[in-house]
Amino acid sequence: MAASDGFPASFYGEPGVLGMLSNGISAFLVLLQNFNTAHNGNAPVGVENILAVHLILIGGVCQLVAGLLSFRKYDHLSGTAFIGYSALWASYGATRIYYGALPENPNMTLTTDQMMSNSSTNMMMSNMSLNNSTQCYLCLSMEESAIAGLVPYIILSFLLAFCSATVNYIMPFVFGAITATLIFEAVALAAYSWALIVSGVLELLILIFAIYGSVALLIKGLTQRLALKGFGTPLFNVLLLGTPNSGKAQSGGQEKKKNTKYAEPMALGFFCDSIAPFIFAFYSFGYMKSFGLGVAWVSIISVAQLFSSYYAHLRQDCYHTTKFGLHATYWLIKAWEEFVVSVLIVEDGKVVSGREAMVGDWFFVVAALVLCVGSLNMDVLELIHNLFFVLLTVSTVPQIPLQGYYIFFGVACSLFTAVSIYGTFTRLINTIAEKSLIPVGPQPVSSEQLIRALRCRRSKQGDQDVLPPGDQTSDALFYLSNGVAALSALHSRSMSTNPSLLHLTIPWVLISGAIIQAYVSRLQVTGGGRFGSVISSIYVVVWATWTWFRFANQLQLSTEADYGFTAGAIAFLVINAFLMLIAYRNLVLLFLTTLMEVVLVCFLLSTLNKLPYELEAMLALVSLICIYGTLASLINYMFSQRVMPMGPPLFKEKIKSEISEKHPCPVASSRLTSGLLKIAQLLEEGGVCGIPTDTVYALSASCKNPQAIEKIYNIKDRPAEKPICICISSVEQLVAAKPPFSPLLWEFMRNVYPGGISCIVSKGDWLFKLVGAAYDRVGTRDSIMIRVPDHTVTCHLCDMTGPLAITSANPSGEPDSTHHSMVIRLGHKIQGVLCDGDSNEVVASTVVNCLRIDEIITIVREGCVPAVKVHQIFERL
């Protein structure tokens, strides 16, 4: 399949098998070490911590794969749980690696404690080498850091166990046992060795439950039956948790299309937003003396949050792509900044002098305010979460005196953690129930009010305010990453006289400008733009080179090495000149590339030690452009129209005007009655037309003209053995043909029609009454697939023409058509297109085999309606 969206969900088997086995095996590995430690009384040292590698590979990597596949299976709970637990096991494995890397001398920690009690930190650092001091600090904070990481996982694991009880009664036992295990692992880290035995017993239970659950899921996947108990029946009905609220509590305008091909990643994003600030809170309140191990825990959970941003991108959700990408960037930068402060610099005077010169935090403050604006048309919970993130970014402004800095930061982290934990619970329950059971509050501002408030110009008649089709969900994050890097790179000349400023700045520029922008570049590869990720990929190299140049200056490399950077800067100038030529999409992007040309001139002068201070202001201008680009890209994509101007696309208007009136076939608007009559007439005359449905666009032919159905096979290059289904306007149209369906089949149809489900039923004489001479041209010899779309235009067309033979409007094997412009490309082969803009879905309908419905139904193709939901409807009936 060539579609960039990936494969249908039914291609991914049962990832829960891999996920639960990974949990079970990882728990078994920890069990072995815990029992060994409890039996011998000696903690593992050195090479014995090779166990950590297995924890990372099995518990981390394998479970990550299971989580990613679960998101593609439209499984909200498993996707969130498995990726969350993969971060847990990887972090715990990193902790074991840290233990193995420490000296085996047990007196080292005691000596360090005595030194800390008798003298200040600064005196200790002055008497030890950097390597030894780093090891001492890691010794001091190893247990505290691990406990700080385990505690939030305990809370969230309990929430996962509770939420999984609304789905089945195997996963609650697995997740519940993990919760109890984490509690006793934390107790054991606090020097209570008896807790290792209790933890080992609980880990054995995890293994047993995981094996049973994996076997049950494996048999279910192979036989399509629930042979073993545990899945398919929840411990309690999720609807008992609350009363469904009105639709006002649902998000109003954040998604251009409903995409049920991937599970919702919002719960995972909130999950990650609970772990990182909790660890920072422990550190800020002085529980952790060093952030040497904390940086590993925060970095791993930040990578998990990038996956939530990635799946929001796949769902074409610009807001959450930007939000979770920004949060992951913030946590990564702050984690490595605190690592530099606590492990590499340590001295308070140098920290203060270095931080006071930094201004990158202010960009995060403004970016957080931009997210607040974007969430005004969602729900109150989303707005509150963003407001607390604003508070969090304000608390880390470096100009705050050091005495109050960490107290303020700790309080802000605590509040943000509380809101994030509640957000995790509400998003999980509400997505499982597909209703707003747990209150999230109403929509603060309607979409219309927000558009009117943000619109910078009076709208005109016509289509110029509608965004052209294309994937731009990552544009806002592109501007954000460049804005943070540019503002963080200010005062570069001061770094030669203030090495601590250099050490603190490198994580800011490297993470935002290179690492996160490399992620953005990956998103833009499939974005549909003519030049894809060229601009972002080049800027990844630019910011990475800038970082290396500053670091190389600190190493005092030779003059020849500086000339190497000079040559590189000249090359960047030439390349960026070409980027200015291809930045045709809008004027904001053109301004950004133009300013980056000036910034590269500054870089060139800096390599020659001839940079005047005045030119550094260009970095601030880049940040200002990026802030506006972020806000405009976010708002425009959320509402699928140009609410905020970004300038006209270059070289576009003339091309559009020349082509717009030349179509290879007649086109009609679905909003006009005359347009519908025109397409109906073409169908009556034996033509093949492209029409919208409640899923994707389809090719249609009237069943009154069997020869027209033959044309569809030629147009699509469709193999003759692939049948074509029929489309009717309502179940009543089917009732009139009097098919001999069972009561269960009738009830099932009335529950799924109209909608994105197609039912395969047995053929019979009744079908002659419905399709007449087209009997042999539709379906197979013994069966026929029936569609009743939830689309007013399509149903009205069926009432006008009678049943239609339909199939997806794309050549066989190519992506589905999600916009009428994609159907018009077939215009030389078809007789007309009914234009209706973007399709309601990005995948076709779900096909259900109902031939043996009194015994079982099977999912032939999983499409816009998840297979889980189809089975829930069937089981309820």
mmCIF file with all atom_site columns, N, CA and C in Angstrom, residues 14-17 19-20 23 63 66 70 75-83 85 157-179 205-206 209-210 212-214 216-217 229-235 428 432:
data_model
loop_
_atom_site.group_PDB
_atom_site.id
_atom_site.type_symbol
_atom_site.label_atom_id
_atom_site.label_alt_id
_atom_site.label_comp_id
_atom_site.label_asym_id
_atom_site.label_entity_id
_atom_site.label_seq_id
_atom_site.pdbx_PDB_ins_code
_atom_site.Cartn_x
_atom_site.Cartn_y
_atom_site.Cartn_z
_atom_site.occupancy
_atom_site.B_iso_or_equiv
_atom_site.pdbx_formal_charge
_atom_site.auth_seq_id
_atom_site.auth_comp_id
_atom_site.auth_asym_id
_atom_site.auth_atom_id
_atom_site.pdbx_PDB_model_num
ATOM 1   N N  . GLU A 1 14  ? -2.165  -8.308  17.206 1.00 0.00 ? 14  GLU A N  1
ATOM 2   C CA . GLU A 1 14  ? -2.478  -8.053  18.616 1.00 0.00 ? 14  GLU A CA 1
ATOM 3   C C  . GLU A 1 14  ? -1.211  -7.595  19.323 1.00 0.00 ? 14  GLU A C  1
ATOM 4   N N  . PRO A 1 15  ? -0.907  -6.289  19.305 1.00 0.00 ? 15  PRO A N  1
ATOM 5   C CA . PRO A 1 15  ? 0.322   -5.812  19.965 1.00 0.00 ? 15  PRO A CA 1
ATOM 6   C C  . PRO A 1 15  ? 0.299   -5.986  21.475 1.00 0.00 ? 15  PRO A C  1
ATOM 7   N N  . GLY A 1 16  ? -0.899  -6.218  22.052 1.00 0.00 ? 16  GLY A N  1
ATOM 8   C CA . GLY A 1 16  ? -0.974  -6.440  23.488 1.00 0.00 ? 16  GLY A CA 1
ATOM 9   C C  . GLY A 1 16  ? -0.175  -7.645  23.933 1.00 0.00 ? 16  GLY A C  1
ATOM 10  N N  . VAL A 1 17  ? -0.004  -8.641  23.048 1.00 0.00 ? 17  VAL A N  1
ATOM 11  C CA . VAL A 1 17  ? 0.799   -9.826  23.383 1.00 0.00 ? 17  VAL A CA 1
ATOM 12  C C  . VAL A 1 17  ? 2.236   -9.412  23.676 1.00 0.00 ? 17  VAL A C  1
ATOM 13  N N  . GLY A 1 19  ? 3.302   -6.370  24.359 1.00 0.00 ? 19  GLY A N  1
ATOM 14  C CA . GLY A 1 19  ? 3.351   -5.433  25.478 1.00 0.00 ? 19  GLY A CA 1
ATOM 15  C C  . GLY A 1 19  ? 3.333   -6.125  26.828 1.00 0.00 ? 19  GLY A C  1
ATOM 16  N N  . MET A 1 20  ? 2.421   -7.086  27.001 1.00 0.00 ? 20  MET A N  1
ATOM 17  C CA . MET A 1 20  ? 2.329   -7.756  28.306 1.00 0.00 ? 20  MET A CA 1
ATOM 18  C C  . MET A 1 20  ? 3.497   -8.706  28.548 1.00 0.00 ? 20  MET A C  1
ATOM 19  N N  . ASN A 1 23  ? 6.375   -6.628  29.776 1.00 0.00 ? 23  ASN A N  1
ATOM 20  C CA . ASN A 1 23  ? 6.225   -6.315  31.197 1.00 0.00 ? 23  ASN A CA 1
ATOM 21  C C  . ASN A 1 23  ? 6.588   -7.516  32.060 1.00 0.00 ? 23  ASN A C  1
ATOM 22  N N  . GLN A 1 63  ? 8.448   -2.961  24.418 1.00 0.00 ? 63  GLN A N  1
ATOM 23  C CA . GLN A 1 63  ? 7.154   -2.418  24.837 1.00 0.00 ? 63  GLN A CA 1
ATOM 24  C C  . GLN A 1 63  ? 6.827   -1.121  24.095 1.00 0.00 ? 63  GLN A C  1
ATOM 25  N N  . ALA A 1 66  ? 5.216   -2.217  20.982 1.00 0.00 ? 66  ALA A N  1
ATOM 26  C CA . ALA A 1 66  ? 3.836   -2.612  21.266 1.00 0.00 ? 66  ALA A CA 1
ATOM 27  C C  . ALA A 1 66  ? 2.938   -1.387  21.419 1.00 0.00 ? 66  ALA A C  1
ATOM 28  N N  . SER A 1 70  ? -0.182  -0.333  19.091 1.00 0.00 ? 70  SER A N  1
ATOM 29  C CA . SER A 1 70  ? -1.493  -0.165  19.726 1.00 0.00 ? 70  SER A CA 1
ATOM 30  C C  . SER A 1 70  ? -2.151  1.135   19.289 1.00 0.00 ? 70  SER A C  1
ATOM 31  N N  . ASP A 1 75  ? -6.211  1.752   19.852 1.00 0.00 ? 75  ASP A N  1
ATOM 32  C CA . ASP A 1 75  ? -6.360  1.289   21.229 1.00 0.00 ? 75  ASP A CA 1
ATOM 33  C C  . ASP A 1 75  ? -5.750  2.357   22.140 1.00 0.00 ? 75  ASP A C  1
ATOM 34  N N  . HIS A 1 76  ? -6.607  3.273   22.644 1.00 0.00 ? 76  HIS A N  1
ATOM 35  C CA . HIS A 1 76  ? -6.120  4.398   23.444 1.00 0.00 ? 76  HIS A CA 1
ATOM 36  C C  . HIS A 1 76  ? -5.376  3.924   24.693 1.00 0.00 ? 76  HIS A C  1
ATOM 37  N N  . LEU A 1 77  ? -5.993  3.002   25.419 1.00 0.00 ? 77  LEU A N  1
ATOM 38  C CA . LEU A 1 77  ? -5.453  2.583   26.712 1.00 0.00 ? 77  LEU A CA 1
ATOM 39  C C  . LEU A 1 77  ? -4.120  1.852   26.554 1.00 0.00 ? 77  LEU A C  1
ATOM 40  N N  . SER A 1 78  ? -4.082  0.852   25.680 1.00 0.00 ? 78  SER A N  1
ATOM 41  C CA . SER A 1 78  ? -2.848  0.068   25.526 1.00 0.00 ? 78  SER A CA 1
ATOM 42  C C  . SER A 1 78  ? -1.717  0.925   24.974 1.00 0.00 ? 78  SER A C  1
ATOM 43  N N  . GLY A 1 79  ? -2.029  1.809   24.022 1.00 0.00 ? 79  GLY A N  1
ATOM 44  C CA . GLY A 1 79  ? -0.989  2.676   23.478 1.00 0.00 ? 79  GLY A CA 1
ATOM 45  C C  . GLY A 1 79  ? -0.360  3.543   24.558 1.00 0.00 ? 79  GLY A C  1
ATOM 46  N N  . THR A 1 80  ? -1.209  4.148   25.394 1.00 0.00 ? 80  THR A N  1
ATOM 47  C CA . THR A 1 80  ? -0.706  4.988   26.480 1.00 0.00 ? 80  THR A CA 1
ATOM 48  C C  . THR A 1 80  ? 0.063   4.171   27.510 1.00 0.00 ? 80  THR A C  1
ATOM 49  N N  . ALA A 1 81  ? -0.501  3.029   27.899 1.00 0.00 ? 81  ALA A N  1
ATOM 50  C CA . ALA A 1 81  ? 0.118   2.216   28.950 1.00 0.00 ? 81  ALA A CA 1
ATOM 51  C C  . ALA A 1 81  ? 1.464   1.652   28.510 1.00 0.00 ? 81  ALA A C  1
ATOM 52  N N  . PHE A 1 82  ? 1.514   1.086   27.316 1.00 0.00 ? 82  PHE A N  1
ATOM 53  C CA . PHE A 1 82  ? 2.751   0.422   26.892 1.00 0.00 ? 82  PHE A CA 1
ATOM 54  C C  . PHE A 1 82  ? 3.882   1.422   26.658 1.00 0.00 ? 82  PHE A C  1
ATOM 55  N N  . ILE A 1 83  ? 3.580   2.575   26.069 1.00 0.00 ? 83  ILE A N  1
ATOM 56  C CA . ILE A 1 83  ? 4.648   3.571   25.890 1.00 0.00 ? 83  ILE A CA 1
ATOM 57  C C  . ILE A 1 83  ? 5.059   4.151   27.246 1.00 0.00 ? 83  ILE A C  1
ATOM 58  N N  . TYR A 1 85  ? 4.937   2.561   30.191 1.00 0.00 ? 85  TYR A N  1
ATOM 59  C CA . TYR A 1 85  ? 5.746   1.552   30.878 1.00 0.00 ? 85  TYR A CA 1
ATOM 60  C C  . TYR A 1 85  ? 7.089   1.330   30.195 1.00 0.00 ? 85  TYR A C  1
ATOM 61  N N  . SER A 1 157 ? 0.427   4.493   37.298 1.00 0.00 ? 157 SER A N  1
ATOM 62  C CA . SER A 1 157 ? 0.174   3.072   37.092 1.00 0.00 ? 157 SER A CA 1
ATOM 63  C C  . SER A 1 157 ? -1.137  2.664   37.754 1.00 0.00 ? 157 SER A C  1
ATOM 64  N N  . PHE A 1 158 ? -1.426  3.236   38.911 1.00 0.00 ? 158 PHE A N  1
ATOM 65  C CA . PHE A 1 158 ? -2.718  2.971   39.554 1.00 0.00 ? 158 PHE A CA 1
ATOM 66  C C  . PHE A 1 158 ? -3.871  3.467   38.684 1.00 0.00 ? 158 PHE A C  1
ATOM 67  N N  . LEU A 1 159 ? -3.713  4.653   38.081 1.00 0.00 ? 159 LEU A N  1
ATOM 68  C CA . LEU A 1 159 ? -4.756  5.164   37.188 1.00 0.00 ? 159 LEU A CA 1
ATOM 69  C C  . LEU A 1 159 ? -4.936  4.255   35.968 1.00 0.00 ? 159 LEU A C  1
ATOM 70  N N  . LEU A 1 160 ? -3.830  3.747   35.428 1.00 0.00 ? 160 LEU A N  1
ATOM 71  C CA . LEU A 1 160 ? -3.934  2.835   34.292 1.00 0.00 ? 160 LEU A CA 1
ATOM 72  C C  . LEU A 1 160 ? -4.652  1.552   34.685 1.00 0.00 ? 160 LEU A C  1
ATOM 73  N N  . ALA A 1 161 ? -4.360  1.042   35.886 1.00 0.00 ? 161 ALA A N  1
ATOM 74  C CA . ALA A 1 161 ? -5.036  -0.168  36.353 1.00 0.00 ? 161 ALA A CA 1
ATOM 75  C C  . ALA A 1 161 ? -6.534  0.077   36.502 1.00 0.00 ? 161 ALA A C  1
ATOM 76  N N  . PHE A 1 162 ? -6.896  1.233   37.043 1.00 0.00 ? 162 PHE A N  1
ATOM 77  C CA . PHE A 1 162 ? -8.310  1.563   37.218 1.00 0.00 ? 162 PHE A CA 1
ATOM 78  C C  . PHE A 1 162 ? -9.006  1.705   35.866 1.00 0.00 ? 162 PHE A C  1
ATOM 79  N N  . CYS A 1 163 ? -8.373  2.420   34.939 1.00 0.00 ? 163 CYS A N  1
ATOM 80  C CA . CYS A 1 163 ? -8.987  2.640   33.617 1.00 0.00 ? 163 CYS A CA 1
ATOM 81  C C  . CYS A 1 163 ? -9.099  1.336   32.830 1.00 0.00 ? 163 CYS A C  1
ATOM 82  N N  . SER A 1 164 ? -8.107  0.451   32.977 1.00 0.00 ? 164 SER A N  1
ATOM 83  C CA . SER A 1 164 ? -8.157  -0.813  32.241 1.00 0.00 ? 164 SER A CA 1
ATOM 84  C C  . SER A 1 164 ? -9.274  -1.717  32.736 1.00 0.00 ? 164 SER A C  1
ATOM 85  N N  . ALA A 1 165 ? -9.748  -1.486  33.982 1.00 0.00 ? 165 ALA A N  1
ATOM 86  C CA . ALA A 1 165 ? -10.864 -2.274  34.498 1.00 0.00 ? 165 ALA A CA 1
ATOM 87  C C  . ALA A 1 165 ? -12.149 -1.997  33.732 1.00 0.00 ? 165 ALA A C  1
ATOM 88  N N  . THR A 1 166 ? -12.196 -0.902  32.990 1.00 0.00 ? 166 THR A N  1
ATOM 89  C CA . THR A 1 166 ? -13.378 -0.604  32.179 1.00 0.00 ? 166 THR A CA 1
ATOM 90  C C  . THR A 1 166 ? -13.300 -1.266  30.807 1.00 0.00 ? 166 THR A C  1
ATOM 91  N N  . VAL A 1 167 ? -12.198 -1.991  30.538 1.00 0.00 ? 167 VAL A N  1
ATOM 92  C CA . VAL A 1 167 ? -12.014 -2.624  29.229 1.00 0.00 ? 167 VAL A CA 1
ATOM 93  C C  . VAL A 1 167 ? -12.008 -4.147  29.334 1.00 0.00 ? 167 VAL A C  1
ATOM 94  N N  . ASN A 1 168 ? -11.259 -4.683  30.296 1.00 0.00 ? 168 ASN A N  1
ATOM 95  C CA . ASN A 1 168 ? -11.197 -6.131  30.500 1.00 0.00 ? 168 ASN A CA 1
ATOM 96  C C  . ASN A 1 168 ? -10.787 -6.388  31.947 1.00 0.00 ? 168 ASN A C  1
ATOM 97  N N  . TYR A 1 169 ? -10.627 -7.644  32.330 1.00 0.00 ? 169 TYR A N  1
ATOM 98  C CA . TYR A 1 169 ? -10.214 -7.898  33.718 1.00 0.00 ? 169 TYR A CA 1
ATOM 99  C C  . TYR A 1 169 ? -8.922  -8.704  33.811 1.00 0.00 ? 169 TYR A C  1
ATOM 100 N N  . ILE A 1 170 ? -8.068  -8.604  32.778 1.00 0.00 ? 170 ILE A N  1
ATOM 101 C CA . ILE A 1 170 ? -6.704  -9.134  32.870 1.00 0.00 ? 170 ILE A CA 1
ATOM 102 C C  . ILE A 1 170 ? -5.705  -7.995  33.092 1.00 0.00 ? 170 ILE A C  1
ATOM 103 N N  . MET A 1 171 ? -5.819  -6.949  32.275 1.00 0.00 ? 171 MET A N  1
ATOM 104 C CA . MET A 1 171 ? -4.883  -5.828  32.388 1.00 0.00 ? 171 MET A CA 1
ATOM 105 C C  . MET A 1 171 ? -4.938  -5.144  33.748 1.00 0.00 ? 171 MET A C  1
ATOM 106 N N  . PRO A 1 172 ? -6.102  -5.033  34.420 1.00 0.00 ? 172 PRO A N  1
ATOM 107 C CA . PRO A 1 172 ? -6.083  -4.445  35.770 1.00 0.00 ? 172 PRO A CA 1
ATOM 108 C C  . PRO A 1 172 ? -5.181  -5.203  36.738 1.00 0.00 ? 172 PRO A C  1
ATOM 109 N N  . PHE A 1 173 ? -5.146  -6.546  36.615 1.00 0.00 ? 173 PHE A N  1
ATOM 110 C CA . PHE A 1 173 ? -4.276  -7.318  37.500 1.00 0.00 ? 173 PHE A CA 1
ATOM 111 C C  . PHE A 1 173 ? -2.807  -7.097  37.156 1.00 0.00 ? 173 PHE A C  1
ATOM 112 N N  . VAL A 1 174 ? -2.498  -7.025  35.850 1.00 0.00 ? 174 VAL A N  1
ATOM 113 C CA . VAL A 1 174 ? -1.106  -6.786  35.443 1.00 0.00 ? 174 VAL A CA 1
ATOM 114 C C  . VAL A 1 174 ? -0.649  -5.407  35.910 1.00 0.00 ? 174 VAL A C  1
ATOM 115 N N  . PHE A 1 175 ? -1.448  -4.387  35.588 1.00 0.00 ? 175 PHE A N  1
ATOM 116 C CA . PHE A 1 175 ? -1.066  -3.022  35.952 1.00 0.00 ? 175 PHE A CA 1
ATOM 117 C C  . PHE A 1 175 ? -1.129  -2.800  37.461 1.00 0.00 ? 175 PHE A C  1
ATOM 118 N N  . GLY A 1 176 ? -2.074  -3.455  38.116 1.00 0.00 ? 176 GLY A N  1
ATOM 119 C CA . GLY A 1 176 ? -2.154  -3.342  39.575 1.00 0.00 ? 176 GLY A CA 1
ATOM 120 C C  . GLY A 1 176 ? -0.945  -3.950  40.247 1.00 0.00 ? 176 GLY A C  1
ATOM 121 N N  . ALA A 1 177 ? -0.496  -5.109  39.747 1.00 0.00 ? 177 ALA A N  1
ATOM 122 C CA . ALA A 1 177 ? 0.701   -5.740  40.313 1.00 0.00 ? 177 ALA A CA 1
ATOM 123 C C  . ALA A 1 177 ? 1.936   -4.873  40.068 1.00 0.00 ? 177 ALA A C  1
ATOM 124 N N  . ILE A 1 178 ? 1.996   -4.212  38.903 1.00 0.00 ? 178 ILE A N  1
ATOM 125 C CA . ILE A 1 178 ? 3.115   -3.304  38.634 1.00 0.00 ? 178 ILE A CA 1
ATOM 126 C C  . ILE A 1 178 ? 3.092   -2.139  39.617 1.00 0.00 ? 178 ILE A C  1
ATOM 127 N N  . THR A 1 179 ? 1.899   -1.621  39.909 1.00 0.00 ? 179 THR A N  1
ATOM 128 C CA . THR A 1 179 ? 1.781   -0.516  40.864 1.00 0.00 ? 179 THR A CA 1
ATOM 129 C C  . THR A 1 179 ? 2.324   -0.904  42.236 1.00 0.00 ? 179 THR A C  1
ATOM 130 N N  . LEU A 1 205 ? 3.987   -12.352 40.317 1.00 0.00 ? 205 LEU A N  1
ATOM 131 C CA . LEU A 1 205 ? 2.577   -12.240 39.934 1.00 0.00 ? 205 LEU A CA 1
ATOM 132 C C  . LEU A 1 205 ? 2.430   -11.520 38.593 1.00 0.00 ? 205 LEU A C  1
ATOM 133 N N  . ILE A 1 206 ? 3.247   -10.473 38.389 1.00 0.00 ? 206 ILE A N  1
ATOM 134 C CA . ILE A 1 206 ? 3.208   -9.775  37.096 1.00 0.00 ? 206 ILE A CA 1
ATOM 135 C C  . ILE A 1 206 ? 3.494   -10.753 35.971 1.00 0.00 ? 206 ILE A C  1
ATOM 136 N N  . PHE A 1 209 ? 0.409   -13.163 35.458 1.00 0.00 ? 209 PHE A N  1
ATOM 137 C CA . PHE A 1 209 ? -0.711  -12.480 34.808 1.00 0.00 ? 209 PHE A CA 1
ATOM 138 C C  . PHE A 1 209 ? -0.368  -12.128 33.352 1.00 0.00 ? 209 PHE A C  1
ATOM 139 N N  . ALA A 1 210 ? 0.862   -11.696 33.128 1.00 0.00 ? 210 ALA A N  1
ATOM 140 C CA . ALA A 1 210 ? 1.258   -11.298 31.776 1.00 0.00 ? 210 ALA A CA 1
ATOM 141 C C  . ALA A 1 210 ? 1.257   -12.500 30.832 1.00 0.00 ? 210 ALA A C  1
ATOM 142 N N  . TYR A 1 212 ? -0.581  -15.267 31.085 1.00 0.00 ? 212 TYR A N  1
ATOM 143 C CA . TYR A 1 212 ? -1.966  -15.651 30.813 1.00 0.00 ? 212 TYR A CA 1
ATOM 144 C C  . TYR A 1 212 ? -2.618  -14.659 29.841 1.00 0.00 ? 212 TYR A C  1
ATOM 145 N N  . GLY A 1 213 ? -2.420  -13.367 30.097 1.00 0.00 ? 213 GLY A N  1
ATOM 146 C CA . GLY A 1 213 ? -3.007  -12.371 29.216 1.00 0.00 ? 213 GLY A CA 1
ATOM 147 C C  . GLY A 1 213 ? -2.471  -12.454 27.799 1.00 0.00 ? 213 GLY A C  1
ATOM 148 N N  . SER A 1 214 ? -1.177  -12.721 27.647 1.00 0.00 ? 214 SER A N  1
ATOM 149 C CA . SER A 1 214 ? -0.588  -12.840 26.321 1.00 0.00 ? 214 SER A CA 1
ATOM 150 C C  . SER A 1 214 ? -1.145  -14.044 25.577 1.00 0.00 ? 214 SER A C  1
ATOM 151 N N  . ALA A 1 216 ? -4.067  -15.482 26.097 1.00 0.00 ? 216 ALA A N  1
ATOM 152 C CA . ALA A 1 216 ? -5.471  -15.196 25.765 1.00 0.00 ? 216 ALA A CA 1
ATOM 153 C C  . ALA A 1 216 ? -5.574  -14.285 24.546 1.00 0.00 ? 216 ALA A C  1
ATOM 154 N N  . LEU A 1 217 ? -4.737  -13.261 24.495 1.00 0.00 ? 217 LEU A N  1
ATOM 155 C CA . LEU A 1 217 ? -4.770  -12.349 23.347 1.00 0.00 ? 217 LEU A CA 1
ATOM 156 C C  . LEU A 1 217 ? -4.279  -13.029 22.081 1.00 0.00 ? 217 LEU A C  1
ATOM 157 N N  . LYS A 1 229 ? -11.049 -16.573 29.031 1.00 0.00 ? 229 LYS A N  1
ATOM 158 C CA . LYS A 1 229 ? -11.703 -15.449 29.685 1.00 0.00 ? 229 LYS A CA 1
ATOM 159 C C  . LYS A 1 229 ? -10.682 -14.375 30.064 1.00 0.00 ? 229 LYS A C  1
ATOM 160 N N  . GLY A 1 230 ? -11.168 -13.164 30.141 1.00 0.00 ? 230 GLY A N  1
ATOM 161 C CA . GLY A 1 230 ? -10.312 -12.064 30.562 1.00 0.00 ? 230 GLY A CA 1
ATOM 162 C C  . GLY A 1 230 ? -10.427 -10.859 29.671 1.00 0.00 ? 230 GLY A C  1
ATOM 163 N N  . PHE A 1 231 ? -10.687 -11.071 28.393 1.00 0.00 ? 231 PHE A N  1
ATOM 164 C CA . PHE A 1 231 ? -10.819 -9.961  27.458 1.00 0.00 ? 231 PHE A CA 1
ATOM 165 C C  . PHE A 1 231 ? -12.227 -9.948  26.891 1.00 0.00 ? 231 PHE A C  1
ATOM 166 N N  . GLY A 1 232 ? -12.688 -8.754  26.587 1.00 0.00 ? 232 GLY A N  1
ATOM 167 C CA . GLY A 1 232 ? -14.038 -8.607  26.040 1.00 0.00 ? 232 GLY A CA 1
ATOM 168 C C  . GLY A 1 232 ? -15.072 -8.263  27.084 1.00 0.00 ? 232 GLY A C  1
ATOM 169 N N  . THR A 1 233 ? -14.760 -8.537  28.362 1.00 0.00 ? 233 THR A N  1
ATOM 170 C CA . THR A 1 233 ? -15.709 -8.239  29.437 1.00 0.00 ? 233 THR A CA 1
ATOM 171 C C  . THR A 1 233 ? -15.005 -7.387  30.490 1.00 0.00 ? 233 THR A C  1
ATOM 172 N N  . PRO A 1 234 ? -15.460 -6.164  30.725 1.00 0.00 ? 234 PRO A N  1
ATOM 173 C CA . PRO A 1 234 ? -14.805 -5.306  31.719 1.00 0.00 ? 234 PRO A CA 1
ATOM 174 C C  . PRO A 1 234 ? -15.222 -5.673  33.137 1.00 0.00 ? 234 PRO A C  1
ATOM 175 N N  . LEU A 1 235 ? -14.422 -5.245  34.105 1.00 0.00 ? 235 LEU A N  1
ATOM 176 C CA . LEU A 1 235 ? -14.798 -5.437  35.507 1.00 0.00 ? 235 LEU A CA 1
ATOM 177 C C  . LEU A 1 235 ? -16.030 -4.610  35.856 1.00 0.00 ? 235 LEU A C  1
ATOM 178 N N  . LEU A 1 428 ? -8.137  9.510   29.354 1.00 0.00 ? 428 LEU A N  1
ATOM 179 C CA . LEU A 1 428 ? -8.241  8.068   29.189 1.00 0.00 ? 428 LEU A CA 1
ATOM 180 C C  . LEU A 1 428 ? -9.690  7.593   29.278 1.00 0.00 ? 428 LEU A C  1
ATOM 181 N N  . ILE A 1 432 ? -11.975 6.171   26.147 1.00 0.00 ? 432 ILE A N  1
ATOM 182 C CA . ILE A 1 432 ? -12.465 4.793   26.209 1.00 0.00 ? 432 ILE A CA 1
ATOM 183 C C  . ILE A 1 432 ? -13.979 4.770   26.029 1.00 0.00 ? 432 ILE A C  1
#
